[in-house]
Amino acid sequence: MKRVLSLRSAARRGVAVGAVTALLAAGCSDAGETGTEPRASDAQSTRGTDAQGTGGIKPLQVQRVELASGPARLELLSLGRTDGGRVAAHLRLTTETETGRHFRRALEYQSSGEYDIGGIALVDVVGNKLYFPLRTTTGECLCTTVPRELPAGGSLDLHAVYPAPPEEVARVTIWAPRTTPFHDVELAAGQVAPVPTLTVDPSTAELAAPTIRSLLNNAEGLEQSTDEEGENRRIRISADVLFEIDKANLGPEAQRILKGVAKEIDASSDEAVEVDGYTDNTGTNRHNKDLSERRAESVVNALKGLVTRSGVTFRAEGHGEDDPVASNEAEEGRRLNRRVAVSFTRPTPTRPSAPPAASGSGAFTWSDSLPVIGTLRPRAEAGAGDVAKRVENLQYDINALHRDSTGSVSLVWTVTNKGTEEMNLSIDFKEHLTSRYEGGGTGGVMLVDPAAKVRYGPLRDDEDVCLCFHGLISGNYILDPGEQAVYSGLYKLPEDVTAIDVQIPFYSSSHTIPGLKIG
């Protein structure tokens, strides 16, 4: 029937103790690499003009890849459905400086060591799905294998074959671990050109089950929070808002909050709603279990009177102090753990009926001169240690904050070293959660709606990998004075949220760029 919404602990989901209240109220080497060393000729590396005669193709979009030796251009040349019920992509990577030894890992899937472009994914934000290139039963990717490096100014044609999203999916976002995202990409119909750089014939290969991951989206608020995973939605309501201390009778604020929950249930097609109560670890297990059960039953009784759709059944269950979402060592963590969760299938999303306006709306694209819509020279907190004080050497520039027609919101931002010594950024942006990609990432960068007091983290897949920049250690993470690097992340915000604050963590602190409009 349903759902297993894997709500992870604070250590896994990035919900640091005290983070919600505090925020809203105001390296690896290649030594361990495995796999067969590909040759440059295997990927048909060329210098300047493409060997297949496609050098004259006008790219649909141009984005930026961060490499250890500096940036590279990634051009999207085509994306289309094939007659075989799949999707084929054609891209071109062009270097503007001599590439470093980490190039071959820049586009791979989860530090697999396969040296291919299996990390380039199609994102269906409306359907909450993420599509990776197909693989054979022996693990070979239906995508291009890449060499260790390219000559300066060299180009490399890249191809990948994907499982096809449903026919109603007309546009997708394209994401890769170290690349700014491609937006509003049309899935054109018809036969796609052959893919000469593949070593596997897509028409005859014995294929493994496709890698299609569910997307997770988290909106963390003071009164209530929402988790989405694929087709499922869980609304977590603070028990402190619903009930008095150690009581199970609903308080005066409960009616207002539960009316909103009931409205979402009415919009859903789910006939079975699950209500789960939780407590912190104060008191005995037996008392906490009983209290959480009575609180869940109180919420069920209220929702029965508020939901207008017929045929909906409710199940109430209490879990006591089990399944905490934060540490119980501090009061803020205990507050987060005192909650009632309401779970059901999310309402059927509406897909855009028309492409975006031709006038554009601020989507990022490669440029020698990057736009800036917000900037900050952060200052360390009083009494900060030497490591935390390093943030004063940095400048953050927001280059793009864009919502496309599929509903994805992309943040692109630049870090510049304004100091007099080199800066090592390998672990500063709080994506220590994921070991599947080489190096750290930018998963700690949050978009905050100050009016609603809700913060949004980057989209994640069902393996808890964020759709943000990965590979700080193997990307351009050591910045010389005056040098800069460009990072990005994909988010999903309600349509009525048109302005947000950007919060960027650094070591033990966080710094805010306020009042940015979503273009």
XYZ file of C-alpha atoms in Angstrom:
519
model
C 0.000 0.000 0.000
C 2.302 2.656 1.236
C 5.057 4.402 2.350
C 8.222 4.066 4.232
C 9.317 7.635 4.791
C 12.846 7.272 6.058
C 13.110 10.244 8.398
C 16.740 10.125 9.419
C 18.340 11.359 12.603
C 19.832 14.809 12.905
C 23.257 13.481 12.048
C 21.938 12.112 8.738
C 19.435 14.815 7.733
C 21.519 17.820 8.700
C 19.082 19.000 11.388
C 21.664 20.192 13.889
C 20.497 20.691 17.457
C 19.442 24.294 17.839
C 19.760 24.946 14.110
C 16.113 25.720 13.353
C 15.642 28.159 16.222
C 19.037 29.812 15.768
C 18.747 30.180 12.019
C 15.143 31.278 11.836
C 15.105 33.594 14.809
C 17.656 35.915 13.511
C 40.692 15.737 1.797
C 40.765 12.690 -0.357
C 43.519 11.677 -2.799
C 43.465 9.262 -5.715
C 45.583 6.741 -3.812
C 42.572 4.535 -3.213
C 41.167 4.632 -6.742
C 40.375 1.363 -8.432
C 39.329 0.387 -11.924
C 40.870 0.163 -15.363
C 42.728 3.224 -16.576
C 40.962 4.488 -19.725
C 42.901 5.916 -22.632
C 42.190 9.308 -24.094
C 41.490 7.624 -27.432
C 38.716 5.537 -25.842
C 36.685 8.713 -25.328
C 37.644 10.223 -28.697
C 39.330 13.222 -27.152
C 39.969 16.005 -29.631
C 41.500 19.438 -29.594
C 39.288 22.240 -30.837
C 36.808 20.789 -33.357
C 34.850 17.652 -32.560
C 35.986 14.531 -34.423
C 32.440 13.546 -35.375
C 31.841 16.806 -37.196
C 29.458 18.143 -34.560
C 31.650 21.102 -33.714
C 29.182 23.432 -35.418
C 26.187 22.399 -33.297
C 24.821 25.306 -31.334
C 24.522 24.233 -27.683
C 21.130 24.365 -25.993
C 22.773 25.531 -22.769
C 26.288 26.017 -21.427
C 27.214 25.352 -17.802
C 30.333 25.220 -15.645
C 32.256 22.269 -14.189
C 34.637 22.854 -11.281
C 37.891 20.903 -11.629
C 40.969 20.876 -9.419
C 42.829 22.785 -12.133
C 40.057 25.319 -12.710
C 36.691 25.469 -14.477
C 35.615 23.767 -17.705
C 32.667 24.311 -20.053
C 29.926 21.701 -20.321
C 27.628 22.196 -23.316
C 24.287 20.436 -23.738
C 23.876 19.638 -27.431
C 20.750 17.465 -27.431
C 18.369 15.521 -25.194
C 15.568 13.440 -26.657
C 13.387 10.376 -26.433
C 14.470 7.539 -28.701
C 12.336 5.069 -30.644
C 13.420 2.411 -28.128
C 11.610 4.059 -25.254
C 14.732 5.613 -23.762
C 16.305 9.044 -23.545
C 19.656 9.913 -25.120
C 21.825 12.869 -24.125
C 24.690 14.455 -26.049
C 27.009 16.916 -24.299
C 30.477 18.320 -24.911
C 33.131 19.130 -22.326
C 35.734 21.744 -23.276
C 38.748 22.677 -21.182
C 40.078 26.185 -20.960
C 43.145 25.270 -18.915
C 45.249 22.130 -18.579
C 43.074 19.722 -16.586
C 44.257 17.967 -13.453
C 44.224 14.348 -12.455
C 40.739 14.583 -10.938
C 38.966 15.328 -14.230
C 37.930 11.727 -14.795
C 35.996 11.671 -11.516
C 34.140 14.933 -12.018
C 31.009 13.415 -13.610
C 30.989 9.876 -12.248
C 28.300 8.270 -10.098
C 29.039 8.219 -6.348
C 32.844 7.862 -6.569
C 32.342 4.553 -8.347
C 35.833 4.536 -9.856
C 34.323 3.681 -13.255
C 35.683 6.891 -14.867
C 32.495 7.531 -16.810
C 29.750 10.178 -16.808
C 27.266 8.040 -14.875
C 26.703 10.841 -12.359
C 24.863 13.084 -14.840
C 21.189 12.706 -13.906
C 17.794 13.775 -15.243
C 15.698 15.424 -12.516
C 11.894 15.369 -12.598
C 11.103 17.755 -9.752
C 7.331 17.509 -10.255
C 7.383 13.718 -10.091
C 10.086 13.647 -7.369
C 12.277 11.305 -9.423
C 15.957 11.180 -10.388
C 17.092 9.169 -13.449
C 20.671 7.924 -13.919
C 22.191 6.378 -17.083
C 21.366 2.744 -17.765
C 23.880 0.017 -16.976
C 24.329 -3.566 -18.110
C 24.016 -6.533 -15.778
C 27.830 -6.495 -15.514
C 27.866 -2.842 -14.423
C 28.955 -1.156 -17.667
C 27.407 2.271 -18.099
C 25.545 3.152 -21.293
C 27.544 6.341 -21.203
C 30.920 7.692 -22.242
C 34.112 6.609 -20.493
C 36.450 9.540 -19.910
C 40.254 9.846 -19.940
C 42.423 11.089 -17.115
C 42.896 14.498 -18.732
C 42.458 16.574 -21.865
C 44.894 18.988 -23.506
C 44.332 22.689 -22.955
C 41.463 23.782 -25.166
C 40.556 20.177 -25.962
C 36.984 18.957 -26.207
C 35.282 15.669 -25.481
C 31.884 14.548 -26.759
C 29.829 12.821 -24.080
C 26.835 10.523 -24.581
C 24.492 8.768 -22.162
C 21.334 6.650 -22.463
C 18.673 6.872 -19.737
C 15.460 5.123 -18.777
C 12.626 7.249 -20.154
C 10.483 9.238 -17.715
C 6.693 8.966 -18.197
C 5.304 10.535 -21.380
C 3.767 13.430 -19.450
C 7.254 14.597 -18.471
C 8.069 17.188 -21.136
C 10.930 19.017 -19.417
C 13.648 18.091 -16.931
C 16.565 19.591 -15.061
C 19.997 18.037 -15.658
C 22.239 17.729 -12.595
C 25.800 16.488 -12.094
C 27.994 16.454 -8.955
C 30.332 19.329 -9.884
C 28.275 21.193 -12.464
C 25.841 24.074 -12.333
C 22.453 22.637 -13.402
C 20.851 22.773 -16.856
C 17.287 24.133 -16.597
C 14.014 23.625 -18.447
C 15.485 21.119 -20.864
C 12.884 19.846 -23.307
C 12.622 16.095 -23.859
C 12.261 16.287 -27.621
C 10.584 13.366 -29.362
C 11.958 11.374 -32.289
C 15.034 9.363 -33.185
C 18.248 10.636 -31.629
C 21.589 10.503 -33.456
C 23.857 7.480 -32.847
C 26.101 7.527 -29.798
C 29.577 6.733 -31.143
C 31.514 6.996 -27.865
C 29.653 4.140 -26.159
C 31.352 0.764 -25.866
C 27.970 -0.939 -25.287
C 25.251 -1.237 -27.923
C 22.050 0.004 -26.206
C 19.853 -2.024 -28.572
C 21.400 -5.407 -27.752
C 22.875 -5.054 -24.259
C 21.483 -7.062 -21.357
C 20.451 -4.299 -19.004
C 20.231 -4.192 -15.234
C 17.231 -2.662 -13.502
C 17.278 1.101 -14.098
C 18.542 3.404 -11.355
C 15.579 5.684 -10.650
C 15.704 7.309 -7.235
C 12.996 9.109 -5.302
C 13.650 12.712 -4.372
C 13.436 13.880 -0.776
C 12.471 17.443 0.063
C 12.530 18.860 3.576
C 10.965 22.083 4.836
C 11.872 22.672 8.481
C 9.737 25.075 10.520
C 9.231 26.007 14.149
C 5.589 24.890 14.301
C 5.565 22.217 11.647
C 7.887 20.637 9.126
C 7.219 18.720 5.910
C 9.120 15.771 4.441
C 8.450 14.488 0.930
C 9.896 11.292 -0.470
C 8.685 10.279 -3.907
C 4.888 10.130 -3.727
C 4.709 10.318 0.061
C 4.346 13.292 2.377
C 4.850 13.517 6.125
C 3.884 16.580 8.140
C 5.653 16.773 11.508
C 3.863 19.052 13.988
C 5.574 20.266 17.142
C 3.838 18.762 20.172
C 4.663 21.947 22.075
C 2.287 23.823 19.756
C -0.488 21.217 19.943
C -0.419 20.313 23.650
C 0.474 21.579 27.087
C 3.355 19.888 28.895
C 2.641 16.216 29.614
C -0.959 16.571 28.353
C -2.867 14.988 25.455
C -5.714 17.497 25.121
C -5.345 19.760 22.104
C -4.550 23.389 22.882
C -5.917 26.601 21.324
C -3.405 26.687 18.431
C -4.106 23.125 17.335
C -7.279 23.914 15.381
C -5.495 26.421 13.157
C -2.636 24.070 12.350
C -4.763 20.943 11.852
C -7.101 22.795 9.476
C -4.140 23.245 7.144
C -3.197 19.573 7.450
C -6.805 18.539 6.734
C -6.814 20.672 3.604
C -3.779 18.787 2.290
C -5.404 15.437 3.082
C -8.525 16.538 1.187
C -6.344 17.312 -1.845
C -4.744 13.861 -1.674
C -6.235 10.686 -3.093
C -4.992 8.560 -0.187
C -7.685 6.665 1.681
C -5.467 5.747 4.640
C -3.772 8.392 6.804
C -1.194 7.444 9.440
C -0.754 9.524 12.600
C 2.272 8.807 14.807
C 3.086 10.363 18.165
C 6.584 10.787 19.624
C 8.119 12.195 22.798
C 11.564 13.089 24.048
C 13.378 10.871 26.565
C 12.135 12.704 29.652
C 10.209 10.262 31.878
C 9.873 6.504 31.695
C 9.465 4.516 28.485
C 6.046 3.331 29.592
C 4.794 6.843 30.351
C 6.162 8.239 27.084
C 4.591 5.446 25.041
C 1.193 6.059 26.654
C 1.448 9.851 26.223
C 2.435 9.592 22.562
C -0.469 7.205 21.842
C -3.021 9.521 23.481
C -1.659 12.505 21.583
C -1.858 10.659 18.256
C -5.466 9.697 19.027
C -6.326 13.323 19.853
C -4.993 14.453 16.471
C -6.916 11.688 14.685
C -10.163 12.691 16.385
C -9.643 16.324 15.368
C -8.787 15.461 11.754
C -11.878 13.301 11.406
C -13.960 16.402 11.990
C -11.905 18.595 9.666
C -11.331 16.365 6.620
C -14.275 16.710 4.226
C -13.360 13.981 1.733
C -15.305 10.754 2.259
C -13.743 7.320 2.600
C -10.630 8.408 4.514
C -9.524 6.147 7.379
C -7.039 7.004 10.115
C -4.571 4.919 12.103
C -3.061 6.279 15.350
C 0.098 4.879 16.940
C 2.421 6.054 19.698
C 6.162 5.420 19.660
C 7.308 7.167 22.823
C 10.938 8.223 22.622
C 11.766 5.913 19.695
C 12.962 7.283 16.331
C 14.322 10.652 17.488
C 15.049 13.255 14.814
C 17.595 15.066 16.999
C 19.758 14.456 20.034
C 17.987 14.443 23.386
C 21.095 15.838 25.087
C 19.937 19.470 24.678
C 16.543 21.139 25.061
C 16.306 22.131 21.408
C 16.788 18.522 20.378
C 14.146 17.361 22.833
C 11.752 19.987 21.443
C 12.225 18.615 17.938
C 11.593 15.066 19.136
C 8.266 15.982 20.772
C 6.059 15.761 17.711
C 3.062 14.241 15.956
C 3.600 13.093 12.357
C 0.753 12.828 9.818
C 1.617 10.733 6.727
C -0.282 10.307 3.454
C 0.223 10.283 -0.308
C 0.946 13.791 -1.543
C -1.642 15.455 -3.786
C -1.185 14.802 -7.502
C 1.139 17.533 -8.759
C 0.260 19.761 -11.700
C 2.748 19.754 -14.539
C 3.428 22.945 -16.516
C 1.356 23.114 -19.684
C 3.657 25.505 -21.541
C 7.388 26.213 -21.759
C 8.824 29.218 -19.914
C 8.629 32.675 -21.459
C 11.355 33.452 -23.958
C 12.306 36.598 -22.051
C 14.083 34.457 -19.459
C 14.054 34.769 -15.713
C 17.614 34.747 -14.470
C 18.734 31.151 -15.057
C 22.487 30.736 -14.728
C 24.589 30.060 -17.800
C 28.327 30.068 -18.380
C 29.822 33.523 -18.712
C 33.260 35.057 -18.300
C 31.571 37.777 -16.257
C 29.209 36.278 -13.697
C 26.132 38.242 -12.592
C 25.839 39.157 -8.906
C 22.429 39.595 -7.229
C 23.689 39.558 -3.642
C 27.043 39.682 -1.868
C 28.489 39.261 1.618
C 31.867 39.613 3.317
C 31.179 37.458 6.392
C 32.509 38.344 9.809
C 33.493 35.863 12.493
C 31.587 35.846 15.761
C 33.158 37.462 18.783
C 35.569 35.083 20.458
C 35.815 32.799 17.423
C 38.875 30.597 17.128
C 41.526 30.851 14.450
C 39.793 28.341 12.155
C 36.422 30.106 12.337
C 38.086 33.471 11.723
C 39.209 32.276 8.301
C 35.740 33.126 7.009
C 36.734 36.801 7.014
C 39.048 36.047 4.079
C 36.083 35.065 1.905
C 33.480 36.854 -0.173
C 30.198 35.185 -1.125
C 28.442 36.339 -4.296
C 25.020 34.992 -5.274
C 25.046 34.624 -9.058
C 21.588 33.152 -9.677
C 18.452 32.205 -7.759
C 16.081 30.837 -10.354
C 12.808 28.891 -10.435
C 12.146 27.138 -13.742
C 8.889 25.840 -15.202
C 9.414 22.375 -13.662
C 9.432 23.850 -10.156
C 13.117 23.403 -9.356
C 14.888 26.336 -7.728
C 18.615 26.590 -8.343
C 21.107 28.540 -6.299
C 24.461 29.390 -7.893
C 27.069 31.175 -5.794
C 30.727 32.103 -5.962
C 33.346 31.969 -3.219
C 36.316 34.315 -3.671
C 39.461 34.330 -1.553
C 39.970 37.974 -0.607
C 42.792 37.192 1.793
C 46.561 37.098 1.366
C 47.025 33.354 1.909
C 45.492 30.269 0.304
C 42.149 29.030 1.687
C 41.261 25.347 2.066
C 37.478 24.908 1.730
C 37.408 21.110 1.853
C 35.035 20.690 4.837
C 33.506 24.093 5.431
C 30.036 23.837 3.889
C 28.665 20.975 5.985
C 28.038 18.096 3.606
C 29.835 15.553 5.776
C 26.772 13.319 5.571
C 27.596 11.711 2.263
C 30.593 9.455 1.739
C 29.379 8.327 -1.697
C 31.141 11.170 -3.487
C 34.808 11.985 -3.127
C 35.253 14.928 -0.782
C 32.781 17.189 0.968
C 29.917 19.178 -0.462
C 27.624 22.180 -0.043
C 24.592 20.419 1.441
C 24.533 22.738 4.447
C 23.538 25.791 2.382
C 19.919 26.648 3.214
C 17.197 28.811 1.687
C 15.114 30.464 4.403
C 11.663 32.009 4.157
C 11.873 34.534 7.022
C 8.161 35.399 6.890
C 6.997 31.802 7.378
C 10.039 30.902 9.516
C 10.746 27.856 7.363
C 14.074 26.754 5.948
C 14.681 24.504 2.944
C 17.655 22.254 2.376
C 18.854 21.040 -1.024
C 16.890 18.221 -2.632
C 18.206 14.757 -1.763
C 17.740 11.322 -3.213
C 16.574 8.289 -1.260
C 20.187 7.439 -0.437
C 20.473 10.823 1.312
C 22.733 12.317 -1.371
C 22.026 16.006 -1.883
C 21.591 17.571 -5.307
C 24.294 20.077 -4.522
C 27.959 20.509 -5.374
C 30.027 17.449 -4.433
C 33.735 16.808 -4.397
C 35.166 19.869 -2.668
C 38.340 17.928 -1.937
C 38.830 16.834 -5.535
C 37.364 19.975 -7.088
C 38.735 23.499 -6.858
C 38.850 23.616 -3.058
C 42.197 25.320 -2.394
C 41.805 28.936 -3.425
C 44.841 31.142 -3.903
C 44.435 34.856 -3.103
C 42.022 36.334 -5.618
C 40.879 32.918 -6.888
C 37.232 31.847 -6.912
C 35.061 28.742 -7.250
C 31.405 28.419 -8.283
C 29.030 26.107 -6.385
C 25.327 25.307 -6.743
C 22.364 23.409 -5.341
C 18.828 22.400 -6.365
C 15.863 23.169 -4.106
C 12.081 22.905 -4.162
C 10.031 25.740 -2.646
C 6.313 26.575 -2.680
C 5.300 28.751 -5.618
C 4.173 31.563 -3.335
C 7.672 31.944 -1.883
C 9.252 34.622 -4.058
C 11.996 36.003 -1.804
C 14.339 34.207 0.567
C 17.504 34.519 2.628
C 20.535 32.383 1.776
C 22.387 30.904 4.763
C 25.893 29.579 4.155
C 27.594 27.602 6.939
C 31.283 27.914 7.653
C 32.868 25.677 10.253
C 30.751 26.237 13.415
C 28.911 29.383 12.286
C 26.425 30.446 9.615
C 26.219 33.634 7.559
C 23.146 35.116 5.883
C 22.591 37.019 2.653
C 19.053 38.413 3.094
C 16.202 39.520 0.863
C 16.987 37.799 -2.445
C 14.246 37.545 -5.069
C 13.679 34.275 -6.898
C 13.845 34.977 -10.623
